[in-house]
Coordinates of C-alpha atoms and ligand atoms in Angstrom, one line a residue:
X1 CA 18.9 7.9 -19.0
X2 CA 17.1 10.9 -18.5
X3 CA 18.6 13.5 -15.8
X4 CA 15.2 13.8 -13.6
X5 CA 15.5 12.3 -10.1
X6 CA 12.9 11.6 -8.1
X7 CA 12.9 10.5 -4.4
X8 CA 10.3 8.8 -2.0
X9 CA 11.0 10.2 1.6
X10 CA 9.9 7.9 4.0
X11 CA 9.8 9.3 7.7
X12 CA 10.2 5.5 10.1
X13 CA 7.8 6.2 12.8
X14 CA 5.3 3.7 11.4
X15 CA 4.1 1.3 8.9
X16 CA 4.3 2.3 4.6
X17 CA 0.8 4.0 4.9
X18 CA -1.5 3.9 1.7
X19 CA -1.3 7.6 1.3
X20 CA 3.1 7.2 1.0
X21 CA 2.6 4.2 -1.3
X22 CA 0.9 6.1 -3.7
X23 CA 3.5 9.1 -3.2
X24 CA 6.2 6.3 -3.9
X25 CA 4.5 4.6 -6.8
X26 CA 4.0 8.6 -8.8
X27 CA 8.2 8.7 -8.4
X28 CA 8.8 5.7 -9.0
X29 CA 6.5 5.4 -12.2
X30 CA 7.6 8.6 -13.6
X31 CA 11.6 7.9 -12.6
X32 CA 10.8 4.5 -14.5
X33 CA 8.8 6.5 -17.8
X34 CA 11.5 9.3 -18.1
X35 CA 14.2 6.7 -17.4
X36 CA 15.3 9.0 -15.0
X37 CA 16.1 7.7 -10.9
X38 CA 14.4 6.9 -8.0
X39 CA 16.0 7.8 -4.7
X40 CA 14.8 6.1 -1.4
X41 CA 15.9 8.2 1.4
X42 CA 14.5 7.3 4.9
X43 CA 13.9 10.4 7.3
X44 CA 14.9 9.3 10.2
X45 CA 16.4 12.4 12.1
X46 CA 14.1 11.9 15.1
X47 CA 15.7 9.9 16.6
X48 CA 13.5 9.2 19.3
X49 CA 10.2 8.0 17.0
X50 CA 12.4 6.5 14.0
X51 CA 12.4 2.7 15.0
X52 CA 14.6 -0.1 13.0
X53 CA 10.9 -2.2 12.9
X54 CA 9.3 1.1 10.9
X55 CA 12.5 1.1 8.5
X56 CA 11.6 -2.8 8.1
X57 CA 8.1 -2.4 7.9
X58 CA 8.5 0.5 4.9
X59 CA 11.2 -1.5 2.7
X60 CA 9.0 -4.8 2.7
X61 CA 6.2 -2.9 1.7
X62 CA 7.8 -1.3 -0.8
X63 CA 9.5 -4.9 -1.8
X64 CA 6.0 -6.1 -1.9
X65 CA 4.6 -3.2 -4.7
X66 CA 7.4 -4.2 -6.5
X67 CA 9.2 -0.4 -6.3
X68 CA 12.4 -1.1 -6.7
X69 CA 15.2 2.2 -6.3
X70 CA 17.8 2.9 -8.0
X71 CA 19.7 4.5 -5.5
X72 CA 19.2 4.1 -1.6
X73 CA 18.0 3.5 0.7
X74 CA 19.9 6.6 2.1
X75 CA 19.8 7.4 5.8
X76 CA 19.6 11.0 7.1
X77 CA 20.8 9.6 10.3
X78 CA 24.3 8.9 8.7
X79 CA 24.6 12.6 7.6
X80 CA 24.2 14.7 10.6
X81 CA 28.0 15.7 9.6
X82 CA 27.0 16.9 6.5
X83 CA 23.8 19.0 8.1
X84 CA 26.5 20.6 10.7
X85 CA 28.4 21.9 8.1
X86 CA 25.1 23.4 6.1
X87 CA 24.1 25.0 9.4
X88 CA 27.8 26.6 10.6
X89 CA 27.3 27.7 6.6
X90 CA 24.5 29.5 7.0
X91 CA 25.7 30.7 10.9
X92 CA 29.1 31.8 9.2
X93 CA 27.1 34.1 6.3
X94 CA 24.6 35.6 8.8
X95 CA 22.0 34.2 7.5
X96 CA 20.9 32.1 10.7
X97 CA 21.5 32.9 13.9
X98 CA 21.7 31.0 17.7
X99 CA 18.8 31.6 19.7
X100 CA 18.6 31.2 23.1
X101 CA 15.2 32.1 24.1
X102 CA 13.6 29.5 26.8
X103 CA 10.4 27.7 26.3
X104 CA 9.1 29.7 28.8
X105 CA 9.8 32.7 27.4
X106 CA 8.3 31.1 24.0
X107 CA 5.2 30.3 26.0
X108 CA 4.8 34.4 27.1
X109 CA 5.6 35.9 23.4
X110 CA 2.6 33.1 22.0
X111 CA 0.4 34.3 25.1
X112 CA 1.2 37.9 24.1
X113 CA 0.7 37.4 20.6
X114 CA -2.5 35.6 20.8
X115 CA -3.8 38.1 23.7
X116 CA -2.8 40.9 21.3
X117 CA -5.1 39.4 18.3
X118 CA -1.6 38.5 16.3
X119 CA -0.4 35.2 14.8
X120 CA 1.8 33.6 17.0
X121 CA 5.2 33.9 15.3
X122 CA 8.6 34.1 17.1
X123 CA 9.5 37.4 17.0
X124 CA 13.3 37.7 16.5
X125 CA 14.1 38.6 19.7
X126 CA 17.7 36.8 18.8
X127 CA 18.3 38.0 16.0
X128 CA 21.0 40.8 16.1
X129 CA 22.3 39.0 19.3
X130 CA 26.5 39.0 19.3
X131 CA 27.2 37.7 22.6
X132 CA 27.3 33.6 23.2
X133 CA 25.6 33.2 27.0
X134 CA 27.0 29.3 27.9
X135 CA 23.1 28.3 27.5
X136 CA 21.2 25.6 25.1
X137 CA 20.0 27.4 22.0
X138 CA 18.2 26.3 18.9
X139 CA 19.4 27.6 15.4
X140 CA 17.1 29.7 13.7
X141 CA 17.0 30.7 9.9
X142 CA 16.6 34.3 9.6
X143 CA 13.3 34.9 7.1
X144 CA 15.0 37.3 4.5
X145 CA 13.4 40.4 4.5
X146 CA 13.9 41.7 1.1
X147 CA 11.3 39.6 -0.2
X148 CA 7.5 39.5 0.9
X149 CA 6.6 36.6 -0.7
X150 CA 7.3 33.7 -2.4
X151 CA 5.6 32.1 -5.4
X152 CA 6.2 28.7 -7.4
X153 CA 4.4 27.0 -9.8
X154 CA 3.5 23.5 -8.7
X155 CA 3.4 20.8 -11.2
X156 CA -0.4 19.3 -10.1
X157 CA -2.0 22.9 -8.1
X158 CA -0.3 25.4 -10.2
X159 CA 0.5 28.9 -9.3
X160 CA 1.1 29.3 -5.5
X161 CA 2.3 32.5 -3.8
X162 CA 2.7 32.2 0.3
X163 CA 3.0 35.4 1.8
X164 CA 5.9 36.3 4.3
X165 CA 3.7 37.7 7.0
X166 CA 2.6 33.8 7.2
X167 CA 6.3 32.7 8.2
X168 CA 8.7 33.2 10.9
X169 CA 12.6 32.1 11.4
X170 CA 12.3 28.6 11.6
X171 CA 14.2 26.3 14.2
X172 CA 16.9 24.6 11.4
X173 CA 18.7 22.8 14.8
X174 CA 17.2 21.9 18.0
X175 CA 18.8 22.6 21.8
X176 CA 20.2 19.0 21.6
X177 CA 21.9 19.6 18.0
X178 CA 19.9 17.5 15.5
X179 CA 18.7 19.2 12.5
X180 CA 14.8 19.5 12.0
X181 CA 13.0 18.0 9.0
X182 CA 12.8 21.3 6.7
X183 CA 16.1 22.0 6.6
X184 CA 17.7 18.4 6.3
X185 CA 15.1 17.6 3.0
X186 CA 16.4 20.6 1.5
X187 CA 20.0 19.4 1.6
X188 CA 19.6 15.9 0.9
X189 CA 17.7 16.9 -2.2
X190 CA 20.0 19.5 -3.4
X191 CA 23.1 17.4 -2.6
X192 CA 21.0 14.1 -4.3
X193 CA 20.1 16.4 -7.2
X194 CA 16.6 16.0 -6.8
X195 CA 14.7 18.2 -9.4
X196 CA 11.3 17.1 -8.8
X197 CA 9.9 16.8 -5.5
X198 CA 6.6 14.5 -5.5
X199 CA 5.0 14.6 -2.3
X200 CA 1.6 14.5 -0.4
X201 CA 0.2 18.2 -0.1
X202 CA 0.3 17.9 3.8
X203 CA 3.7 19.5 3.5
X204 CA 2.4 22.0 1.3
X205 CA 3.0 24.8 3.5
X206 CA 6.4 24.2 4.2
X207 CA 7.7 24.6 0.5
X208 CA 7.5 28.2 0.9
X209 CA 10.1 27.7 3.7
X210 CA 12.3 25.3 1.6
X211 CA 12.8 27.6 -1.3
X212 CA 13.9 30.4 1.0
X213 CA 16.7 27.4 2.3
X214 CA 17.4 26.4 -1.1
X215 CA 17.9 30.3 -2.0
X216 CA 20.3 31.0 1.6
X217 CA 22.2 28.1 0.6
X218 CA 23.1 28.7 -3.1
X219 CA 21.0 25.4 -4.5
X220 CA 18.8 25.4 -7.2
X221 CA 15.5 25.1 -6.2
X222 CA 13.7 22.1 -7.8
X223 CA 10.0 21.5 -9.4
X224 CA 7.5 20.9 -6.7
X225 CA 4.2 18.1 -7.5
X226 CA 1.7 18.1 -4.4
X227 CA -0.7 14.9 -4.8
X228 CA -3.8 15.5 -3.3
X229 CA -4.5 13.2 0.0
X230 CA -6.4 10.3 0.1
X231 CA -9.9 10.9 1.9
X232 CA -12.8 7.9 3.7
X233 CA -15.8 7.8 2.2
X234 CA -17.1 10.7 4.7
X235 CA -14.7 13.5 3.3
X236 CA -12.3 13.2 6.1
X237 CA -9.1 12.2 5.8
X238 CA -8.1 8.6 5.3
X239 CA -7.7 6.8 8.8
X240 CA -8.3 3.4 10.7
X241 CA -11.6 4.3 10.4
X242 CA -12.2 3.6 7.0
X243 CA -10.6 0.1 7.2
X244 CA -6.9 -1.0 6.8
X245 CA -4.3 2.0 6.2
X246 CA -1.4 0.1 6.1
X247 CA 0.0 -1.4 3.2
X248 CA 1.3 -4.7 4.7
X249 CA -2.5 -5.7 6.4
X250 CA -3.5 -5.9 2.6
X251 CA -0.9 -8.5 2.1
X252 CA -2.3 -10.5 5.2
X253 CA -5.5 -9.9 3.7
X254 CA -4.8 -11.6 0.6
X255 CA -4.4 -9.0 -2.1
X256 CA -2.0 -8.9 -4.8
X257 CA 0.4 -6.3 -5.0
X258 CA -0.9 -5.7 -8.7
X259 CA -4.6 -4.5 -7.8
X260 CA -3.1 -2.4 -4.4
X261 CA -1.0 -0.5 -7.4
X262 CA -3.7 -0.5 -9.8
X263 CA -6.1 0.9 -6.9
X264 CA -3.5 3.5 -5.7
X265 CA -2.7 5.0 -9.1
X266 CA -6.4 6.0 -9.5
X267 CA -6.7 7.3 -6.8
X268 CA -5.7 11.0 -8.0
X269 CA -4.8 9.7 -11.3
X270 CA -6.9 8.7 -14.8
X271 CA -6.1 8.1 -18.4
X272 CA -9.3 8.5 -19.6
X273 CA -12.2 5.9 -18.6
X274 CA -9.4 2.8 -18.2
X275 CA -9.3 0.9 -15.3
X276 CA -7.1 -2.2 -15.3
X277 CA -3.9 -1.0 -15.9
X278 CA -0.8 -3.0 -15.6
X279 CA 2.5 -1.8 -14.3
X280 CA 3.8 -1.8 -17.8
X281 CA 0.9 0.3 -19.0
X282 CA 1.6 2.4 -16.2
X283 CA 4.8 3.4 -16.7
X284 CA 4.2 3.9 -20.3
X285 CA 1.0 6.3 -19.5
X286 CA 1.6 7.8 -16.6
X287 CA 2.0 11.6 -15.9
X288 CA 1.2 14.3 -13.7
X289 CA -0.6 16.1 -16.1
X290 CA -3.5 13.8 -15.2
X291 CA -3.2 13.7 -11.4
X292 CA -6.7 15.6 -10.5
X293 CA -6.3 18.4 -7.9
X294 CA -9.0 17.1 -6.0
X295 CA -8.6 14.6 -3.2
X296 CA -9.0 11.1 -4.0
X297 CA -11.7 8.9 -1.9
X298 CA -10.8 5.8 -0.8
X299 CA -13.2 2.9 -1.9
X300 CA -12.7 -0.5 -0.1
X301 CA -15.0 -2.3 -2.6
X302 CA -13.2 -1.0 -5.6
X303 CA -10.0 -2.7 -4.0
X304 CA -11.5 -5.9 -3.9
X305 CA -13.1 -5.4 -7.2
X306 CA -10.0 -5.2 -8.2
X307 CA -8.2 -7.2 -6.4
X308 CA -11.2 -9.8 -7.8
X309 CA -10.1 -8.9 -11.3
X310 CA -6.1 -10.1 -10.9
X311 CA -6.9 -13.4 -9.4
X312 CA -9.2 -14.6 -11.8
X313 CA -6.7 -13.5 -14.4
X314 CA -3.9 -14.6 -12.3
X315 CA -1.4 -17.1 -13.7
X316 CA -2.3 -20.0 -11.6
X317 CA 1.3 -20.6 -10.6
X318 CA 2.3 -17.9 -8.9
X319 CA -1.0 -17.7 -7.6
X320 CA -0.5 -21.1 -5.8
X321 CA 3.1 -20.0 -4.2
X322 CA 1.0 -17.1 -2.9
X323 CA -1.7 -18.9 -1.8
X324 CA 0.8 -21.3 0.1
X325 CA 1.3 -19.0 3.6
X326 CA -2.8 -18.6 3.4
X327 CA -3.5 -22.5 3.6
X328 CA -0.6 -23.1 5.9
X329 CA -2.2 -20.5 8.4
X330 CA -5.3 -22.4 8.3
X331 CA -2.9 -26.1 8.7
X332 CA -3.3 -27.1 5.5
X333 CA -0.6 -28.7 4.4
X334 CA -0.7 -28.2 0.1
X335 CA 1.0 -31.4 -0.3
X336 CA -1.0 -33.5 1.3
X337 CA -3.7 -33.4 -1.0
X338 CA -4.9 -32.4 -5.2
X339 CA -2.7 -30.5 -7.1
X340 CA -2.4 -26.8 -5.9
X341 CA -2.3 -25.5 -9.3
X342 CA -5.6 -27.5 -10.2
X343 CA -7.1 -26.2 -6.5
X344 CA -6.5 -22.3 -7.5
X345 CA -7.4 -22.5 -11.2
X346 CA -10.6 -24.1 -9.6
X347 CA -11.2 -21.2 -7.5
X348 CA -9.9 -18.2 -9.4
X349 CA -13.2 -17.3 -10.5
X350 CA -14.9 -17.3 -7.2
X351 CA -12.3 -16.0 -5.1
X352 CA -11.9 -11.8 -4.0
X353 CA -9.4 -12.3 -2.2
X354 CA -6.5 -15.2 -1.0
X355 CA -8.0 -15.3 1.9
X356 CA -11.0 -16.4 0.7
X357 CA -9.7 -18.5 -1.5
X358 CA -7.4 -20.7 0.9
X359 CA -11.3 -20.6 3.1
X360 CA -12.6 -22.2 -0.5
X361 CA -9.8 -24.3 -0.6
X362 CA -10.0 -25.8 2.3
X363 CA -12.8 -28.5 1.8
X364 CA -10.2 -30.2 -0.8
X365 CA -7.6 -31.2 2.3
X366 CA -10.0 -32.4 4.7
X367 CA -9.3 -35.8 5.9
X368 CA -12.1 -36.9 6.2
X369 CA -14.4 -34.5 4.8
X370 CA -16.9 -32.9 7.8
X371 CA -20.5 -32.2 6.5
X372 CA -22.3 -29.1 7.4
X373 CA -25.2 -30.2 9.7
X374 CA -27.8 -28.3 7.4
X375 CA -26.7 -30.0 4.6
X376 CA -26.2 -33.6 5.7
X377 CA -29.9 -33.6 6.9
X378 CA -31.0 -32.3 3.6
X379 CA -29.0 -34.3 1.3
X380 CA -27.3 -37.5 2.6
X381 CA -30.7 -39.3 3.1
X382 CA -31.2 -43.6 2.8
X383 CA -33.2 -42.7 -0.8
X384 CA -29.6 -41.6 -2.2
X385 CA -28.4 -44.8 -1.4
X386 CA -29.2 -45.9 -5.0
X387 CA -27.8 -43.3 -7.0
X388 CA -24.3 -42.9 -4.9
X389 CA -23.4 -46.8 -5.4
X390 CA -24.9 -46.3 -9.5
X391 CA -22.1 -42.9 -9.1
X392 CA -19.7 -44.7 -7.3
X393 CA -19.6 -48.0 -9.6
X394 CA -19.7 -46.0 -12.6
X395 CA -17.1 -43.6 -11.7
X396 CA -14.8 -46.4 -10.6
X397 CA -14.6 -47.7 -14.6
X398 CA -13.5 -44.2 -15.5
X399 CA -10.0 -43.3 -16.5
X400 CA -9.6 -40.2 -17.7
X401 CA -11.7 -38.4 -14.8
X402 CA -11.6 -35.3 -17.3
X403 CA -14.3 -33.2 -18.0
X404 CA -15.5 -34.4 -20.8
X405 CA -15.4 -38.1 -19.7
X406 CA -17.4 -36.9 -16.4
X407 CA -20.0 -35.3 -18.2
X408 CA -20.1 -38.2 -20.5
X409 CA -20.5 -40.5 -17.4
X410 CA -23.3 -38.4 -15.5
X411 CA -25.4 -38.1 -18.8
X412 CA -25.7 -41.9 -19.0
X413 CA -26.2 -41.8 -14.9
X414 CA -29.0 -39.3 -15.4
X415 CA -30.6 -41.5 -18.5
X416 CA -30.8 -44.5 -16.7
X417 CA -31.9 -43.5 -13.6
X418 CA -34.2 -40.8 -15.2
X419 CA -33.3 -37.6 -13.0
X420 CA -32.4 -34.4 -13.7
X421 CA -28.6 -33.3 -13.1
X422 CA -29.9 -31.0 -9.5
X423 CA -30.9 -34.3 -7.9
X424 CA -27.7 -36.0 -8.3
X425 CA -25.6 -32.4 -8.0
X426 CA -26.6 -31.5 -4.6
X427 CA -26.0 -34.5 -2.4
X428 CA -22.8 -35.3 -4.7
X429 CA -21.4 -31.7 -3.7
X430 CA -22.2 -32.6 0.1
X431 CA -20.3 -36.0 0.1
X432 CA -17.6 -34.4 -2.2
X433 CA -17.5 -31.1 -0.1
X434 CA -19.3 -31.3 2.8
X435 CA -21.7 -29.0 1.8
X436 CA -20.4 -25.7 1.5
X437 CA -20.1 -23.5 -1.6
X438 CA -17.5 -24.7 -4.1
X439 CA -17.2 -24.7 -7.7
X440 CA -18.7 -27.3 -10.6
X441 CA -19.3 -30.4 -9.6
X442 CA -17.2 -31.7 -12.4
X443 CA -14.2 -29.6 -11.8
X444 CA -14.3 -30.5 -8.0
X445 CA -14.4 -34.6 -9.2
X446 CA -11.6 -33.6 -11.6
X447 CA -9.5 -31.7 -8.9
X448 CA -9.8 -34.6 -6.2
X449 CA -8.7 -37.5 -8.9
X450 CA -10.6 -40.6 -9.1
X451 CA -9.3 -42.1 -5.6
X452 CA -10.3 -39.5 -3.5
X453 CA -13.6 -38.8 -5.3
X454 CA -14.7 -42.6 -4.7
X455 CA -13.3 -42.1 -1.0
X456 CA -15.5 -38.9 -0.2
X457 CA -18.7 -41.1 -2.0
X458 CA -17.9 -44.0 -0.2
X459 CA -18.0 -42.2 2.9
X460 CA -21.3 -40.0 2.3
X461 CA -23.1 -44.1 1.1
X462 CA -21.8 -44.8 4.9
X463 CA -23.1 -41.5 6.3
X464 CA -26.7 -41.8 4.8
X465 CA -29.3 -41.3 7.9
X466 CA -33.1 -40.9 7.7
Ligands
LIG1 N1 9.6 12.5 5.6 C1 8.5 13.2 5.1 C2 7.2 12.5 5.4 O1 7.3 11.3 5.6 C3 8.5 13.4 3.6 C4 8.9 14.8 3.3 C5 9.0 15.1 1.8 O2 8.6 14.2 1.0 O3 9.5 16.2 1.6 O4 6.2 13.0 5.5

């Protein structure tokens, strides 16, 4: 065991977006690489967006991608006793203060500020304040003033220095007593021993702010990684715009968890022109010394590509208990009908998604099959008459039904009756399928057994119409 922890800090106001997976899978991969540990600690000190269904929500998802924690998850919202104590710490040593300024008042110094050509920044008006008026306050941290900037090195962007002039004293506590985001991170990872902070760059500008909290309250400050953010393909930042951002609507769209982690490492990340990359490759290959500093662009097509990729390489097992929820939506039930395993080993090839493979399935459970107009008209003509009873009768003496017998059976179907295999092909898929696209003919009669072929031939000999 390695001493690097990681964490993935999930705030519950919404859904696991694709943008947090991907921050999730870069600290969980590199916990798993260094054998180090992954902390899961969800952020739910606002208590008025954090929702139970968003906590739900973020630990299926990150069931789903198969991130597993080694600690957590950990809830800010049972620690507000700890983040009392870090505040009356930092009260007690002066170096944050009560501040009792009114929004209104706030409103006026902005107003000034901006009027006046400045940044809008409180300015301190509290600060050397010793009396206690019986009036809500907020907490401020006082911005040291020794200092007039701050610089770390960040483990993806390098060298970053934020000057003071940029900051103010930020709010630590708010009028009703709960603890604001900036400070609370910096606790819990101090007091979880967090020394590597992966996280989007969105919060960027607030590590400046962090490391002055770490500093006031006597933690070591940790390493700091910013991954790039996601973008659409326009350049602008990854919303509902550019399809699905939720991690979950990929599940109901019938993609494997495998090509959603595939896709989200590359997106920032590359080990040199690869791009099938299992979870165990992964953890062997992966560091942040190949996450690019540019934003990543989110490609839909790649997904399924990939997606594409890991069911027709699937192992057709697990693929079948997968496929299960996507047949049963469409009220199939898999038992009442060929072998599932047989069905998506029949499919694999031809399917991008499970979605559209349950839509291929589907043609093996209907009872009885329904043509496609279009198709019937074409193919189920009086002329076929002849060869679907010469099918039929031959098919009936067959025992195997295997692939090999099948194409044993059609050759001599084809000799004697002197046509080529696209005569016989097409109105056999229609009575066999009712017409819509579908894999060999052979594997389909192989699939269906020798009971249910004859059934579907039978009915297309009945269905014939000039
Ligand atoms: N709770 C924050 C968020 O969801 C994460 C903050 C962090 O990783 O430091 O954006």
């Amino acid at each position: 065991m390695s001493d690097l922890r990681v964490r993935f800090a999930p705030s519950p106001t919404g859904y696991l977006h694709i943008g947090g997976a991907r921050t999730a899978l870069f600290n969980y991969l590199l916990a798993k690489k260094e054998a180090g540990s992954f902390i899961l600690r969800i952020e739910d000190t606002d208590v008025a967006r954090s929702t139970q269904e968003s906590v739900d929500a973020i630990l299926n998802a990150m069931e789903w991608l198969g991130f597993s924690c080694d600690e957590g998850p950990i809830y800010q919202s049972d620690r507000f006793e700890l983040y009392k104590q870090k505040v009356q710490q930092l009260l007690d040593e002066g170096k944050a203060y009560r501040c009792y300024c009114t929004p209104e008042e706030l409103d006026e110094k902005r107003e000034k500020a901006k009027r006046e050509g400045l940044k809008p920044k409180y300015d301190g008006t509290c600060r050397h304040r010793t009396d206690h008026p019986d009036a809500p306050y907020v907490v401020r941290f006082m911005l040291p003033e020794n200092r007039e900037e701050t610089v770390f090195v960040d483990q993806i962007k390098g060298s970053i220095t934020f000057r003071h002039e940029e900051l103010d004293d930020l709010i630590i506590q708010r009028t009703d007593g709960t603890p604001t985001y900036n400070f609370v991170v910096v606790v819990d990872d101090a007091e979880m021993g967090i020394n590597l902070v992966i996280r989007g760059d969105d919060h960027i500008n607030n590590t400046p702010r962090q490391i002055l909290l770490y500093e006031a309250l006597g933690y070591p400050v940790p390493q700091f990684a910013h991954v790039p953010m996601i973008l659409g393909a326009d350049k602008k930042r990854l919303s509902k715009r550019h399809g699905a951002t939720s991690v979950m609507a990929y599940q109901e769209m019938g993609y494997l968890p495998e090509a959603l982690v595939n896709y989200l490492v590359r997106l920032g990340w590359s080990f040199g022109d690869e791009e099938i990359f299992s979870m165990e490759d992964l953890i062997e290959k992966f560091s942040l010394k190949n996450v690019g500093r540019s934003a990543g662009v989110f490609s839909p097509e790649k997904l399924l590509w990939l997606n594409s990729h890991y069911i027709k390489t699937g192992d057709p097992h697990r693929l079948a208990e997968l496929l299960i929820p996507f047949l049963q939506q469409k009220e199939i039930d898999p038992l009442k009908g060929p072998n599932l395993v047989d069905v998506v080993k029949s499919l694999q090839e031809r399917s991008g998604t499970l979605i559209e493979m349950a839509a291929g399935a589907e043609f093996y459970y209907a009872d009885p099959i329904v043509y496609q107009e279009k198709a019937r008209i074409k193919f189920l003509k009086p002329e076929q008459k002849e060869i679907f009873d010469t099918i039929y009768d031959k098919l009936s003496c067959c025992e195997l039904f295997s692939e090999e017998q099948l194409e044993h059976i059609f050759a001599e179907i084809m000799a004697a009756a002197d046509v080529k295999f696209g005569k016989i092909a097409q109105p056999l898929r229609v009575a066999l399928t009712g017409g819509v696209p579908s894999p060999g003919i052979y594997e389909i009669l192989q699939v269906l057994g020798k009971d249910e072929s004859l059934q579907r031939i039978d009915q297309a000999r009945n269905a014939l119409s000039s």
